[in-house]
mmCIF file of C-alpha atoms in Angstrom:
data_model
loop_
_atom_site.group_PDB
_atom_site.id
_atom_site.type_symbol
_atom_site.label_atom_id
_atom_site.label_comp_id
_atom_site.label_asym_id
_atom_site.label_seq_id
_atom_site.Cartn_x
_atom_site.Cartn_y
_atom_site.Cartn_z
ATOM 1 C CA MET P 25 24.727 33.795 -86.049
ATOM 2 C CA SER P 26 24.424 31.927 -82.891
ATOM 3 C CA ARG P 27 26.428 32.671 -80.000
ATOM 4 C CA LEU P 28 27.628 30.000 -77.804
ATOM 5 C CA LEU P 29 27.444 30.838 -74.177
ATOM 6 C CA PRO P 30 29.627 29.072 -71.795
ATOM 7 C CA ILE P 31 27.786 26.696 -69.505
ATOM 8 C CA VAL P 32 28.644 27.278 -65.968
ATOM 9 C CA ARG P 33 27.994 24.441 -63.610
ATOM 10 C CA HIS P 34 27.940 25.069 -59.945
ATOM 11 C CA SER P 35 28.815 22.101 -57.932
ATOM 12 C CA VAL P 36 28.739 21.941 -54.248
ATOM 13 C CA GLN P 37 31.911 20.557 -52.937
ATOM 14 C CA THR P 38 31.841 19.024 -49.584
ATOM 15 C CA PRO P 39 34.951 19.721 -47.621
ATOM 16 C CA SER P 40 37.343 16.931 -47.522
ATOM 17 C CA VAL P 41 36.933 15.209 -44.179
ATOM 18 C CA ARG P 42 39.384 12.874 -42.695
ATOM 19 C CA THR P 43 37.669 9.623 -41.741
ATOM 20 C CA PHE P 44 38.674 6.146 -40.841
ATOM 21 C CA PHE P 45 38.833 5.385 -44.471
ATOM 22 C CA GLY P 46 41.148 8.217 -45.415
ATOM 23 C CA ARG P 47 40.202 11.435 -47.242
ATOM 24 C CA GLY P 48 36.774 11.621 -48.807
ATOM 25 C CA TYR P 49 33.276 10.709 -47.873
ATOM 26 C CA ASP P 50 32.102 10.793 -44.194
ATOM 27 C CA PRO P 51 29.573 7.931 -43.738
ATOM 28 C CA PHE P 52 28.213 9.529 -40.493
ATOM 29 C CA SER P 53 27.508 12.992 -41.879
ATOM 30 C CA GLY P 54 23.748 12.396 -42.358
ATOM 31 C CA LEU P 55 23.205 11.154 -38.786
ATOM 32 C CA SER P 56 22.675 14.590 -37.290
ATOM 33 C CA SER P 57 19.646 15.279 -39.484
ATOM 34 C CA ILE P 58 18.261 11.842 -38.732
ATOM 35 C CA ALA P 59 18.732 12.318 -35.003
ATOM 36 C CA ARG P 60 16.998 15.739 -35.200
ATOM 37 C CA ASN P 61 14.005 14.236 -37.093
ATOM 38 C CA GLU P 62 13.783 11.367 -34.535
ATOM 39 C CA SER P 63 13.936 13.845 -31.644
ATOM 40 C CA VAL P 64 10.988 15.801 -33.060
ATOM 41 C CA SER P 65 9.036 12.566 -33.645
ATOM 42 C CA MET P 66 9.720 11.394 -30.034
ATOM 43 C CA ASP P 67 8.577 14.783 -28.719
ATOM 44 C CA ARG P 68 5.274 14.420 -30.594
ATOM 45 C CA CYS P 69 4.791 10.881 -29.252
ATOM 46 C CA MET P 70 5.470 11.974 -25.670
ATOM 47 C CA THR P 71 3.059 14.924 -25.987
ATOM 48 C CA ASP P 72 0.325 12.621 -27.327
ATOM 49 C CA MET P 73 0.955 10.102 -24.539
ATOM 50 C CA ILE P 74 0.752 12.793 -21.855
ATOM 51 C CA ARG P 75 -2.529 14.104 -23.299
ATOM 52 C CA GLN P 76 -3.979 10.597 -23.309
ATOM 53 C CA MET P 77 -2.861 9.997 -19.700
ATOM 54 C CA ASP P 78 -4.436 13.264 -18.622
ATOM 55 C CA ARG P 79 -7.714 12.259 -20.266
ATOM 56 C CA THR P 80 -7.647 8.875 -18.610
ATOM 57 C CA VAL P 81 -6.932 10.386 -15.153
ATOM 58 C CA ARG P 82 -9.826 12.831 -15.565
ATOM 59 C CA GLU P 83 -12.195 9.979 -16.571
ATOM 60 C CA MET P 84 -11.037 7.916 -13.566
ATOM 61 C CA GLU P 85 -11.641 10.919 -11.230
ATOM 62 C CA LYS P 86 -15.217 11.275 -12.617
ATOM 63 C CA VAL P 87 -15.883 7.558 -12.010
ATOM 64 C CA ALA P 88 -14.292 7.740 -8.551
ATOM 65 C CA GLU P 89 -16.462 10.665 -7.511
ATOM 66 C CA ASN P 90 -19.602 8.656 -8.144
ATOM 67 C CA SER P 91 -18.619 5.096 -7.227
ATOM 68 C CA TRP P 92 -16.433 5.354 -4.115
ATOM 69 C CA ARG P 93 -19.353 6.676 -2.088
ATOM 70 C CA THR P 94 -21.438 3.569 -2.794
ATOM 71 C CA PHE P 95 -18.876 0.798 -2.949
ATOM 72 C CA PRO P 96 -16.338 -0.221 -0.296
ATOM 73 C CA SER P 97 -12.661 0.436 -1.100
ATOM 74 C CA PHE P 98 -11.343 -2.781 -2.582
ATOM 75 C CA TRP P 99 -7.773 -1.515 -2.385
ATOM 76 C CA SER P 100 -7.804 -0.935 1.356
ATOM 77 C CA ARG P 101 -5.782 -3.482 3.346
ATOM 78 C CA THR P 102 -7.635 -2.751 6.538
ATOM 79 C CA ARG P 103 -10.896 -4.426 7.392
ATOM 80 C CA ASN P 104 -13.237 -4.897 10.290
ATOM 81 C CA VAL P 105 -11.831 -7.550 12.572
ATOM 82 C CA PRO P 106 -14.479 -10.138 13.407
ATOM 83 C CA VAL P 107 -13.928 -9.925 17.208
ATOM 84 C CA GLU P 108 -16.772 -9.595 19.706
ATOM 85 C CA THR P 109 -15.969 -8.839 23.336
ATOM 86 C CA SER P 110 -18.289 -8.750 26.266
ATOM 87 C CA THR P 111 -18.211 -8.643 30.037
ATOM 88 C CA SER P 112 -21.058 -10.213 31.948
ATOM 89 C CA GLY P 113 -21.007 -10.457 35.672
ATOM 90 C CA ASN P 114 -17.473 -11.323 36.658
ATOM 91 C CA MET P 115 -16.382 -12.941 33.335
ATOM 92 C CA TYR P 116 -14.693 -11.455 30.304
ATOM 93 C CA SER P 117 -15.461 -13.116 26.927
ATOM 94 C CA CYS P 118 -13.963 -12.594 23.452
ATOM 95 C CA LYS P 119 -15.223 -14.332 20.323
ATOM 96 C CA VAL P 120 -13.253 -14.552 17.030
ATOM 97 C CA ASN P 121 -14.618 -16.078 13.822
ATOM 98 C CA LEU P 122 -12.112 -18.693 12.641
ATOM 99 C CA GLU P 123 -14.429 -20.833 10.538
ATOM 100 C CA GLY P 124 -12.496 -23.447 8.525
ATOM 101 C CA PHE P 125 -9.633 -23.786 10.925
ATOM 102 C CA THR P 126 -9.030 -26.632 13.347
ATOM 103 C CA PRO P 127 -7.448 -26.353 16.836
ATOM 104 C CA GLU P 128 -4.203 -27.749 15.367
ATOM 105 C CA ASN P 129 -4.050 -24.758 12.967
ATOM 106 C CA ILE P 130 -4.573 -22.103 15.695
ATOM 107 C CA ASN P 131 -2.004 -20.599 18.016
ATOM 108 C CA VAL P 132 -3.036 -18.152 20.828
ATOM 109 C CA THR P 133 -0.324 -16.255 22.710
ATOM 110 C CA LEU P 134 -0.463 -13.677 25.481
ATOM 111 C CA VAL P 135 2.351 -11.157 26.077
ATOM 112 C CA ASP P 136 1.986 -8.260 28.523
ATOM 113 C CA GLY P 137 -1.791 -8.187 28.202
ATOM 114 C CA ASN P 138 -1.816 -8.398 24.413
ATOM 115 C CA VAL P 139 -3.450 -11.436 22.809
ATOM 116 C CA THR P 140 -2.231 -12.666 19.431
ATOM 117 C CA ILE P 141 -4.241 -15.247 17.520
ATOM 118 C CA LYS P 142 -2.548 -16.863 14.505
ATOM 119 C CA ALA P 143 -4.386 -19.317 12.305
ATOM 120 C CA LYS P 144 -2.740 -20.991 9.324
ATOM 121 C CA LYS P 145 -4.099 -23.681 7.095
ATOM 122 C CA GLU P 146 -2.423 -25.161 3.990
ATOM 123 C CA THR P 147 -4.430 -27.311 1.581
ATOM 124 C CA LYS P 148 -3.309 -29.269 -1.436
ATOM 125 C CA ASP P 149 -5.584 -30.232 -4.306
ATOM 126 C CA ALA P 150 -5.423 -31.023 -8.002
ATOM 127 C CA ASN P 151 -5.001 -27.312 -8.880
ATOM 128 C CA GLY P 152 -2.063 -26.817 -6.539
ATOM 129 C CA ASN P 153 -1.430 -25.546 -3.033
ATOM 130 C CA SER P 154 -3.382 -22.904 -1.218
ATOM 131 C CA LEU P 155 -2.575 -21.092 2.015
ATOM 132 C CA ARG P 156 -5.114 -19.453 4.248
ATOM 133 C CA GLU P 157 -3.792 -17.338 7.110
ATOM 134 C CA ALA P 158 -5.307 -14.995 9.687
ATOM 135 C CA VAL P 159 -3.597 -12.952 12.427
ATOM 136 C CA TYR P 160 -5.500 -10.944 15.072
ATOM 137 C CA CYS P 161 -3.886 -8.840 17.778
ATOM 138 C CA TYR P 162 -5.659 -6.907 20.510
ATOM 139 C CA SER P 163 -5.154 -5.733 24.066
ATOM 140 C CA LEU P 164 -7.092 -7.108 27.034
ATOM 141 C CA PRO P 165 -8.660 -4.715 29.528
ATOM 142 C CA ASN P 166 -6.700 -4.078 32.718
ATOM 143 C CA ASN P 167 -9.201 -5.862 34.942
ATOM 144 C CA VAL P 168 -8.918 -9.272 33.180
ATOM 145 C CA ASN P 169 -7.139 -12.047 35.090
ATOM 146 C CA THR P 170 -4.670 -13.060 32.398
ATOM 147 C CA GLU P 171 -3.382 -16.028 34.373
ATOM 148 C CA ALA P 172 -6.825 -17.688 34.123
ATOM 149 C CA LEU P 173 -7.340 -16.952 30.431
ATOM 150 C CA ARG P 174 -8.743 -20.041 28.588
ATOM 151 C CA SER P 175 -9.742 -20.688 24.935
ATOM 152 C CA ARG P 176 -11.949 -23.123 23.130
ATOM 153 C CA LEU P 177 -13.037 -23.630 19.543
ATOM 154 C CA GLU P 178 -16.790 -24.163 19.092
ATOM 155 C CA SER P 179 -18.338 -26.348 16.378
ATOM 156 C CA ASP P 180 -19.304 -23.349 14.279
ATOM 157 C CA GLY P 181 -15.651 -22.157 14.007
ATOM 158 C CA THR P 182 -15.810 -19.484 16.723
ATOM 159 C CA LEU P 183 -12.814 -19.259 18.948
ATOM 160 C CA VAL P 184 -13.871 -18.140 22.439
ATOM 161 C CA LEU P 185 -11.418 -16.689 24.952
ATOM 162 C CA GLU P 186 -12.669 -16.406 28.542
ATOM 163 C CA ALA P 187 -11.170 -15.120 31.753
ATOM 164 C CA PRO P 188 -12.496 -13.999 35.086
ATOM 165 C CA LEU P 189 -12.510 -10.268 35.878
ATOM 166 C CA LEU P 190 -10.364 -9.012 38.748
ATOM 167 C CA LYS P 191 -11.959 -6.989 41.497
ATOM 168 C CA LEU P 192 -10.123 -3.712 41.312
ATOM 169 C CA GLU P 193 -10.108 -1.548 44.324
ATOM 170 C CA GLU P 194 -11.883 1.715 43.894
ATOM 171 C CA PRO P 195 -9.437 4.577 44.051
ATOM 172 C CA LYS P 196 -9.211 6.094 47.468
ATOM 173 C CA SER P 197 -10.173 9.720 47.747
ATOM 174 C CA GLN P 198 -7.977 11.815 49.931
ATOM 175 C CA GLU P 199 -8.489 15.420 50.748
ATOM 176 C CA ILE P 200 -5.355 17.540 50.607
ATOM 177 C CA PRO P 201 -5.363 20.581 52.908
ATOM 178 C CA ILE P 202 -4.479 23.996 51.568
ATOM 179 C CA ASP P 203 -1.870 25.924 53.467
ATOM 180 C CA LYS P 204 -3.466 29.231 54.498
ATOM 181 C CA SER P 205 -0.290 30.900 55.829
ATOM 182 C CA ASN P 206 0.850 34.039 54.121
ATOM 183 C CA ASN P 207 4.509 33.362 53.407
ATOM 184 C CA SER P 208 4.973 35.453 50.265
ATOM 185 C CA LYS P 209 8.306 37.263 50.131
ATOM 186 C CA LYS P 210 8.757 40.571 48.362
#
């Protein structure tokens, strides 16, 4: 004799959710699990990227320790200004290398004892336009006669500024007496 057992089926019923489409299925219900999975995936990617950047920085530091001592800094915007100054006898002379510039491309100005040299040259060729520009600023010594300052461009591209030196009076020495009276009040 066989006994028939009742078959019980358990079905999971999702609660009825009100949506734009009325009662029934919510089309956005699976998005939270997808968002959670994507968040975990993004965290892994960011961690890997940070590790790789740390490795790269450490490698760059190793290279920098060895190479910056022997090579000049290419990133530096400062450089040695090609200016030579000299005083011989009663003349002051200043030489600036402006090779490749013509007198028409050079402007020299003097304001309150500060000389500014601006050189600008624009060339056009088959590849396009190019601009070459140089600006040098420096202060003249106090004993230079700025009213007599002259400039000339030599054939090798050296700009020479010359001016006579002023004869400055030597400072006078004056002895100041010390009062020896005893005027201290108690």
